[in-house]
């Protein structure tokens, strides 16, 4: 008698070795896997909670400076090289891989105001309170590592320096914005618009001849180093501390402002900001873009992020607080990606929004932010009341993006 | 105008002869002079004064800005200073004046004063800014594409990956080859199998391609394939046939084979043989020569008791008779029909059975077949107690139809035959031809026409069949409603039952006449209208009332009434009440029947649980708490809202979405690997920005980024090249397969 039996090929389901994981057969029939949305929602909730649980952004602290760190710069050719200048005039080079200080030089008397690394990564330029510009080699093992390659004595105090992204040219700022060539001891060109001192200057990484500076008279000025005159200027309600260019979008820059906000502009249209980034509780001191151009980091008195510094050390922070460091197994990687997508997908659900936004901040900051929110709400209400009780059109709606801009030179000239 | 002083008036006219019209002011002057003259003042004196003031010009068109001299032909010419000087009398000063004028006439030598510095800079800035802004526009497409991209991987330009070929390796400058390398190179140098950089194929491959054409190889392969397939078909068929146990089938098969063989040998001979056999059979049947009736046979029968041989002889003769009498070759079509009609005891095939019967009555060999069939039908009807009544009625209707069909058959017999053939779909055209025993070509033509027509008819009939089925289904449903109104759950089951009945009796439905179905449905409709709510009844009555009144009233009143009627539906209060009633009804707990078919009684398709059982297992609803809005006529309070769930729900539609459905759909679509295949899941969870660990991400480079378009075109070209190469390879692969 023939007996019919189920027969299977063992190769399909038996592991080859003990170390292999068991093969899981899946049936994708939707009837077998009901409640997709609720289950995914629960997963998203768990993901966002775990994200907060594992949020440990601090990586390391680079100790060594004897005074507050004033300025920093990254090498453009090396990922693990960092330079920092302190308030006592010391310049330190760090190896970020093993978090060691490679060298320490007494560069200036007084503050080191600005540091900038050249496009080829060979030279670092520092400016200090002693009215000097000094060139340093980046090679920590060379013989003349303790001496500057070149020193230029300037007429006035410089507050910042930045290098061109593809040429041996750099710009300093102080009384004027000066463009220097590596081979000359005199500025090639200097720009001055108005009488106030210039706080910072930054070269555009994409359109390398453009640069931008912030001035104490609340304005942001654009330059083209090939032209004899500055290009344009926009005046905000309060002073901007630093401006950063987007390294992937040639015409976009973000300004860190004293009014606790950051403003992103398209340099072709300075009448209103592309975006206003709020939520700082105090003046924003510094801003820098991630090399992908998709995100930026801002530092303020209220929070220090990435590599900010106010005490005597430089700190390294994770950009994504709950990210696991080191190599990930493929399963870990997939899980992390899935969790991220789930968080994105359910980001609008109130519980998930609440958890993901939750931060334990110092009490003072918490209170300040609360106060700010109250003030903002009160202001909004007041304007609304004013609008309702006055002639229609008398109190116009002004977009938040245009509200903080006092003037743009084009408009001024039109008035003149 | 008064003519107090005509002379004066004439004078005035003369003075103002150049003016085209009199202004108001001048009119006033006239009045004034009149007034003066009436007083007695000498106007002439004043007039003289006035005359002094008036200036007349030679030219009419005088401009403040330029002096224009009139030339003879009426055109105007600019007047020069020199010309004007001609009129000046000679004096001591004239020469000096001339000198001065000549200096004025000379072209200017000095430059214009420069703009003030701020103004100049402003202008410069404006120009520079505009230039830069325009230049920056070249980044727009790149930036936009990056912003919109679902996935970007940084650094944007990753080093190209390529395979090092032998030639490239060898072209390294100033590098001496090791002996091993030399050996390898020597091997590869003249080899036909080595890939060449400027060619898609290697030498060997090209040779193969040149030697055999692809078409030929393909043909050969196709032929072989066909042959193989036929072999396998034949094999499987014979295997299947071998498994069939029916002796009859095998007998028939054998005979058919014999016939086929015979036809193969010689058609004419076979035909003759068949005819001969038929003739012999007919003769035998007529004479019954080999049966026991003959004198010889009778004598043999008597002798058989004693003589074994005679018995054998008799048997032999009987055997021969049987051989002669049995129909030599079974007619395949007739047998098919017999089977069909046996299987479908009722239905459409019955339609044609009467006609069949007629044929059968004339043909004694078919008689038994038909009788059998009828008997079977009767048995079936008897064995089906549920559908007995229906089948009986069906049978009545069938008879009606049959009579119609008979009429039809009288009119057009071949048509009927055709219909019969077409209804059994699996028959061949050849077979039908055979069944119709067409004798003449004329008949053949008619047949073709009829065939087309009928096929059309039958297809349309098939289409209408479902409609009828629906009608009857409705009827049955209504019937059940009337039968069992009191019980809700019972109703559903009845409906199911009715549905089942309909599916079972799908064949008789085709017979039901359309008109009867319609009338029934009409009846149902009227019933339904009767069972409407009282409110609608009232409204109907009103409508009737209005209609009656309409006739009596005047046109104005009628118009007013029509307006009232037009807005009669917009009763917001009633609508609200209705919607509330609906919501309340929906929220009420329902009677649940837990009766299961087949427990303690017979189960199966079409059998319902008994009434007793249904009553026994009916679960009465637990009375609910009174609704919060029970006593509030104008409010609906939603009691379904769950506070605990609401905490997790999104209140507003988030930014990128425009409507609720869109957002809900996105949320409902799962992205996890539980619901998606691995590849789909991977694509879903792919991060938007991807960075290569440990690599420097340089800022966007103008050459690279703006060269993306160029690169895209180059990429296209490369792809074309690759495609061509791929085609070549494919061709070669195919060829290899065929060879």
Short mmCIF file of N, CA and C in Angstrom, two decimals, chain B residues 498-608:
data_model
loop_
_atom_site.label_atom_id
_atom_site.label_comp_id
_atom_site.label_asym_id
_atom_site.label_seq_id
_atom_site.Cartn_x
_atom_site.Cartn_y
_atom_site.Cartn_z
N UNK B 498 -32.69 31.30 0.53
CA UNK B 498 -33.22 31.70 -0.77
C UNK B 498 -32.08 31.85 -1.77
N UNK B 499 -31.02 32.47 -1.30
CA UNK B 499 -29.86 32.64 -2.17
C UNK B 499 -29.37 31.30 -2.67
N UNK B 500 -29.33 30.39 -1.72
CA UNK B 500 -28.84 29.07 -2.05
C UNK B 500 -29.73 28.43 -3.11
N UNK B 501 -31.05 28.55 -2.83
CA UNK B 501 -32.00 27.99 -3.78
C UNK B 501 -31.76 28.52 -5.18
N UNK B 502 -31.53 29.81 -5.20
CA UNK B 502 -31.33 30.44 -6.50
C UNK B 502 -30.12 29.86 -7.18
N UNK B 503 -29.07 29.69 -6.43
CA UNK B 503 -27.86 29.16 -7.05
C UNK B 503 -28.10 27.75 -7.54
N UNK B 504 -28.85 26.97 -6.76
CA UNK B 504 -29.11 25.59 -7.17
C UNK B 504 -29.96 25.56 -8.43
N UNK B 505 -30.95 26.44 -8.41
CA UNK B 505 -31.88 26.39 -9.54
C UNK B 505 -31.53 27.40 -10.62
N UNK B 506 -30.29 27.59 -10.81
CA UNK B 506 -29.88 28.56 -11.84
C UNK B 506 -30.30 28.12 -13.22
N UNK B 507 -30.37 26.82 -13.41
CA UNK B 507 -30.75 26.35 -14.74
C UNK B 507 -32.25 26.55 -15.00
N UNK B 508 -33.09 26.16 -14.08
CA UNK B 508 -34.51 26.41 -14.37
C UNK B 508 -34.82 27.89 -14.52
N UNK B 509 -34.03 28.73 -13.89
CA UNK B 509 -34.31 30.16 -13.97
C UNK B 509 -34.32 30.65 -15.40
N UNK B 510 -33.49 30.03 -16.18
CA UNK B 510 -33.39 30.45 -17.58
C UNK B 510 -34.70 30.21 -18.30
N UNK B 511 -35.42 29.28 -17.78
CA UNK B 511 -36.67 28.94 -18.45
C UNK B 511 -37.77 29.94 -18.08
N UNK B 512 -37.69 30.42 -16.85
CA UNK B 512 -38.75 31.33 -16.40
C UNK B 512 -38.90 32.49 -17.37
N UNK B 513 -40.15 32.75 -17.71
CA UNK B 513 -40.33 33.83 -18.69
C UNK B 513 -40.08 35.16 -18.01
N UNK B 514 -39.66 36.06 -18.81
CA UNK B 514 -39.26 37.35 -18.26
C UNK B 514 -40.47 38.11 -17.73
N UNK B 515 -41.52 38.06 -18.45
CA UNK B 515 -42.70 38.85 -18.09
C UNK B 515 -43.22 38.44 -16.71
N UNK B 516 -43.25 37.18 -16.44
CA UNK B 516 -43.76 36.73 -15.15
C UNK B 516 -42.87 37.25 -14.03
N UNK B 517 -41.59 37.24 -14.26
CA UNK B 517 -40.64 37.73 -13.27
C UNK B 517 -40.87 39.20 -12.99
N UNK B 518 -41.09 39.94 -14.03
CA UNK B 518 -41.31 41.38 -13.87
C UNK B 518 -42.56 41.66 -13.05
N UNK B 519 -43.61 40.96 -13.39
CA UNK B 519 -44.86 41.19 -12.68
C UNK B 519 -44.68 40.89 -11.19
N UNK B 520 -43.95 39.84 -10.91
CA UNK B 520 -43.72 39.49 -9.51
C UNK B 520 -42.98 40.59 -8.79
N UNK B 521 -41.94 41.07 -9.44
CA UNK B 521 -41.15 42.11 -8.80
C UNK B 521 -42.00 43.36 -8.57
N UNK B 522 -42.87 43.64 -9.51
CA UNK B 522 -43.77 44.78 -9.35
C UNK B 522 -44.60 44.61 -8.09
N UNK B 523 -45.07 43.43 -7.93
CA UNK B 523 -45.89 43.13 -6.76
C UNK B 523 -45.09 43.38 -5.48
N UNK B 524 -43.90 42.95 -5.51
CA UNK B 524 -43.03 43.12 -4.36
C UNK B 524 -42.86 44.59 -4.05
N UNK B 525 -42.66 45.35 -5.10
CA UNK B 525 -42.48 46.78 -4.92
C UNK B 525 -43.67 47.40 -4.20
N UNK B 526 -44.84 47.06 -4.66
CA UNK B 526 -46.02 47.63 -4.03
C UNK B 526 -46.08 47.23 -2.57
N UNK B 527 -45.71 46.02 -2.30
CA UNK B 527 -45.67 45.58 -0.91
C UNK B 527 -44.74 46.45 -0.09
N UNK B 528 -43.60 46.66 -0.68
CA UNK B 528 -42.59 47.45 0.01
C UNK B 528 -43.11 48.84 0.30
N UNK B 529 -43.77 49.43 -0.66
CA UNK B 529 -44.28 50.78 -0.43
C UNK B 529 -45.30 50.79 0.70
N UNK B 530 -46.07 49.70 0.80
CA UNK B 530 -47.04 49.62 1.87
C UNK B 530 -46.37 49.62 3.23
N UNK B 531 -45.27 48.96 3.28
CA UNK B 531 -44.59 48.81 4.57
C UNK B 531 -43.72 49.99 4.93
N UNK B 532 -43.79 51.07 4.17
CA UNK B 532 -43.03 52.28 4.54
C UNK B 532 -43.55 52.87 5.84
N UNK B 533 -42.74 53.78 6.39
CA UNK B 533 -43.15 54.40 7.66
C UNK B 533 -44.37 55.28 7.45
N UNK B 534 -45.02 55.52 8.56
CA UNK B 534 -46.26 56.29 8.49
C UNK B 534 -45.99 57.70 8.01
N UNK B 535 -44.82 58.21 8.36
CA UNK B 535 -44.48 59.57 7.98
C UNK B 535 -44.53 59.74 6.47
N UNK B 536 -43.95 58.83 5.79
CA UNK B 536 -43.94 58.92 4.34
C UNK B 536 -45.34 58.79 3.79
N UNK B 537 -46.13 57.97 4.48
CA UNK B 537 -47.52 57.84 4.05
C UNK B 537 -48.22 59.17 4.11
N UNK B 538 -47.99 59.85 5.25
CA UNK B 538 -48.62 61.15 5.43
C UNK B 538 -48.18 62.08 4.32
N UNK B 539 -46.90 62.07 4.06
CA UNK B 539 -46.39 62.99 3.03
C UNK B 539 -47.03 62.68 1.69
N UNK B 540 -47.22 61.43 1.45
CA UNK B 540 -47.87 61.05 0.19
C UNK B 540 -49.29 61.59 0.11
N UNK B 541 -49.94 61.40 1.27
CA UNK B 541 -51.32 61.89 1.30
C UNK B 541 -51.35 63.39 1.04
N UNK B 542 -50.43 64.05 1.68
CA UNK B 542 -50.34 65.50 1.48
C UNK B 542 -50.17 65.83 0.01
N UNK B 543 -49.25 65.10 -0.55
CA UNK B 543 -48.96 65.35 -1.95
C UNK B 543 -50.22 65.17 -2.79
N UNK B 544 -50.95 64.14 -2.48
CA UNK B 544 -52.20 63.91 -3.21
C UNK B 544 -53.17 65.05 -3.01
N UNK B 545 -53.21 65.43 -1.74
CA UNK B 545 -54.11 66.53 -1.38
C UNK B 545 -53.75 67.77 -2.17
N UNK B 546 -52.48 68.05 -2.19
CA UNK B 546 -51.99 69.22 -2.92
C UNK B 546 -52.37 69.12 -4.39
N UNK B 547 -52.17 67.93 -4.89
CA UNK B 547 -52.46 67.73 -6.30
C UNK B 547 -53.94 68.01 -6.60
N UNK B 548 -54.80 67.57 -5.68
CA UNK B 548 -56.23 67.82 -5.89
C UNK B 548 -56.52 69.30 -5.84
N UNK B 549 -55.89 69.94 -4.84
CA UNK B 549 -56.16 71.36 -4.66
C UNK B 549 -55.66 72.17 -5.84
N UNK B 550 -54.56 71.70 -6.36
CA UNK B 550 -53.91 72.38 -7.46
C UNK B 550 -54.88 72.71 -8.59
N UNK B 551 -55.72 71.80 -8.83
CA UNK B 551 -56.65 71.96 -9.93
C UNK B 551 -57.61 73.11 -9.65
N UNK B 552 -57.94 73.27 -8.37
CA UNK B 552 -58.95 74.28 -8.03
C UNK B 552 -58.36 75.68 -7.96
N UNK B 553 -57.13 75.76 -7.49
CA UNK B 553 -56.55 77.09 -7.22
C UNK B 553 -56.11 77.82 -8.47
N UNK B 554 -55.89 79.13 -8.28
CA UNK B 554 -55.42 79.94 -9.40
C UNK B 554 -53.93 79.75 -9.61
N UNK B 555 -53.40 80.45 -10.64
CA UNK B 555 -52.00 80.24 -11.02
C UNK B 555 -51.04 80.77 -9.94
N UNK B 556 -51.41 81.92 -9.34
CA UNK B 556 -50.53 82.51 -8.32
C UNK B 556 -50.38 81.59 -7.12
N UNK B 557 -51.52 81.20 -6.68
CA UNK B 557 -51.53 80.30 -5.52
C UNK B 557 -50.77 79.03 -5.84
N UNK B 558 -50.92 78.61 -7.09
CA UNK B 558 -50.25 77.39 -7.50
C UNK B 558 -48.73 77.57 -7.43
N UNK B 559 -48.31 78.77 -7.89
CA UNK B 559 -46.87 79.05 -7.86
C UNK B 559 -46.34 79.01 -6.43
N UNK B 560 -47.12 79.63 -5.56
CA UNK B 560 -46.71 79.65 -4.16
C UNK B 560 -46.58 78.23 -3.63
N UNK B 561 -47.54 77.44 -4.03
CA UNK B 561 -47.52 76.05 -3.59
C UNK B 561 -46.29 75.32 -4.12
N UNK B 562 -45.98 75.61 -5.37
CA UNK B 562 -44.80 74.94 -5.93
C UNK B 562 -43.55 75.32 -5.18
N UNK B 563 -43.46 76.59 -4.80
CA UNK B 563 -42.28 77.02 -4.02
C UNK B 563 -42.23 76.27 -2.71
N UNK B 564 -43.39 76.22 -2.09
CA UNK B 564 -43.45 75.50 -0.81
C UNK B 564 -43.02 74.06 -0.99
N UNK B 565 -43.51 73.52 -2.09
CA UNK B 565 -43.14 72.13 -2.37
C UNK B 565 -41.65 71.99 -2.59
N UNK B 566 -41.12 72.99 -3.34
CA UNK B 566 -39.70 72.93 -3.68
C UNK B 566 -38.82 72.93 -2.44
N UNK B 567 -39.27 73.71 -1.44
CA UNK B 567 -38.45 73.79 -0.23
C UNK B 567 -38.96 72.89 0.88
N UNK B 568 -39.86 72.03 0.50
CA UNK B 568 -40.43 71.13 1.51
C UNK B 568 -39.37 70.20 2.08
N UNK B 569 -38.41 69.84 1.22
CA UNK B 569 -37.39 68.88 1.65
C UNK B 569 -36.38 69.47 2.62
N UNK B 570 -36.23 70.80 2.57
CA UNK B 570 -35.19 71.41 3.39
C UNK B 570 -35.62 71.59 4.84
N UNK B 571 -36.24 70.55 5.35
CA UNK B 571 -36.65 70.64 6.75
C UNK B 571 -35.48 70.20 7.61
N UNK B 572 -34.77 71.22 8.12
CA UNK B 572 -33.54 70.92 8.84
C UNK B 572 -33.83 70.15 10.12
N UNK B 573 -34.92 70.58 10.78
CA UNK B 573 -35.26 69.96 12.06
C UNK B 573 -35.57 68.48 11.86
N UNK B 574 -36.36 68.24 10.83
CA UNK B 574 -36.74 66.85 10.56
C UNK B 574 -35.52 66.01 10.22
N UNK B 575 -34.64 66.63 9.42
CA UNK B 575 -33.42 65.93 9.04
C UNK B 575 -32.59 65.57 10.26
N UNK B 576 -32.47 66.55 11.11
CA UNK B 576 -31.69 66.33 12.32
C UNK B 576 -32.30 65.20 13.15
N UNK B 577 -33.62 65.28 13.29
CA UNK B 577 -34.32 64.25 14.07
C UNK B 577 -34.09 62.88 13.46
N UNK B 578 -34.11 62.87 12.15
CA UNK B 578 -33.93 61.60 11.44
C UNK B 578 -32.53 61.03 11.70
N UNK B 579 -31.55 61.95 11.54
CA UNK B 579 -30.16 61.48 11.74
C UNK B 579 -29.96 61.01 13.17
N UNK B 580 -30.59 61.72 14.09
CA UNK B 580 -30.45 61.32 15.49
C UNK B 580 -31.09 59.95 15.72
N UNK B 581 -32.27 59.78 15.11
CA UNK B 581 -32.96 58.51 15.25
C UNK B 581 -32.07 57.38 14.73
N UNK B 582 -31.45 57.64 13.61
CA UNK B 582 -30.56 56.63 13.01
C UNK B 582 -29.41 56.28 13.95
N UNK B 583 -28.82 57.32 14.51
CA UNK B 583 -27.68 57.10 15.40
C UNK B 583 -28.11 56.29 16.62
N UNK B 584 -29.29 56.66 17.15
CA UNK B 584 -29.82 55.95 18.33
C UNK B 584 -30.05 54.49 17.99
N UNK B 585 -30.65 54.27 16.83
CA UNK B 585 -30.93 52.89 16.41
C UNK B 585 -29.65 52.08 16.27
N UNK B 586 -28.67 52.76 15.71
CA UNK B 586 -27.38 52.10 15.48
C UNK B 586 -26.74 51.70 16.81
N UNK B 587 -26.89 52.58 17.79
CA UNK B 587 -26.25 52.32 19.07
C UNK B 587 -26.95 51.27 19.92
N UNK B 588 -28.20 50.97 19.56
CA UNK B 588 -28.96 50.01 20.38
C UNK B 588 -28.38 48.61 20.23
N UNK B 589 -28.35 47.86 21.31
CA UNK B 589 -27.85 46.49 21.20
C UNK B 589 -28.83 45.61 20.42
N UNK B 590 -28.26 44.69 19.66
CA UNK B 590 -29.08 43.87 18.76
C UNK B 590 -29.28 42.46 19.33
N UNK B 591 -30.32 41.80 18.82
CA UNK B 591 -30.55 40.40 19.18
C UNK B 591 -29.51 39.55 18.47
N UNK B 592 -28.89 38.67 19.22
CA UNK B 592 -27.86 37.82 18.62
C UNK B 592 -28.34 36.38 18.63
N UNK B 593 -28.25 35.74 17.49
CA UNK B 593 -28.62 34.33 17.43
C UNK B 593 -27.36 33.48 17.43
N UNK B 594 -27.31 32.56 18.38
CA UNK B 594 -26.12 31.71 18.47
C UNK B 594 -26.40 30.30 17.95
N UNK B 595 -27.55 30.14 17.32
CA UNK B 595 -27.91 28.81 16.81
C UNK B 595 -26.97 28.41 15.69
N UNK B 596 -26.48 27.19 15.79
CA UNK B 596 -25.57 26.69 14.77
C UNK B 596 -26.23 25.54 14.03
N UNK B 597 -26.14 25.52 12.76
CA UNK B 597 -26.74 24.43 12.01
C UNK B 597 -25.95 23.15 12.26
N UNK B 598 -26.70 22.04 12.34
CA UNK B 598 -26.04 20.74 12.40
C UNK B 598 -25.82 20.18 13.78
N UNK B 599 -26.16 20.92 14.80
CA UNK B 599 -26.00 20.38 16.14
C UNK B 599 -27.31 19.74 16.56
N UNK B 600 -27.32 18.42 16.70
CA UNK B 600 -28.52 17.70 17.13
C UNK B 600 -29.51 17.48 16.00
N UNK B 601 -29.18 17.87 14.84
CA UNK B 601 -30.05 17.63 13.70
C UNK B 601 -29.22 17.58 12.43
N UNK B 602 -29.92 17.29 11.35
CA UNK B 602 -29.20 17.20 10.09
C UNK B 602 -28.65 18.55 9.68
N UNK B 603 -27.47 18.52 9.17
CA UNK B 603 -26.88 19.76 8.69
C UNK B 603 -26.53 19.65 7.23
N UNK B 604 -25.99 20.66 6.71
CA UNK B 604 -25.59 20.62 5.31
C UNK B 604 -26.07 21.85 4.58
N UNK B 605 -25.73 21.90 3.34
CA UNK B 605 -26.07 23.08 2.55
C UNK B 605 -27.58 23.15 2.40
N UNK B 606 -28.14 24.30 2.67
CA UNK B 606 -29.56 24.50 2.43
C UNK B 606 -30.43 24.09 3.60
N UNK B 607 -29.84 23.57 4.64
CA UNK B 607 -30.66 23.18 5.79
C UNK B 607 -30.45 24.20 6.90
N UNK B 608 -31.57 24.73 7.41
CA UNK B 608 -31.49 25.73 8.47
C UNK B 608 -31.74 25.08 9.82
#
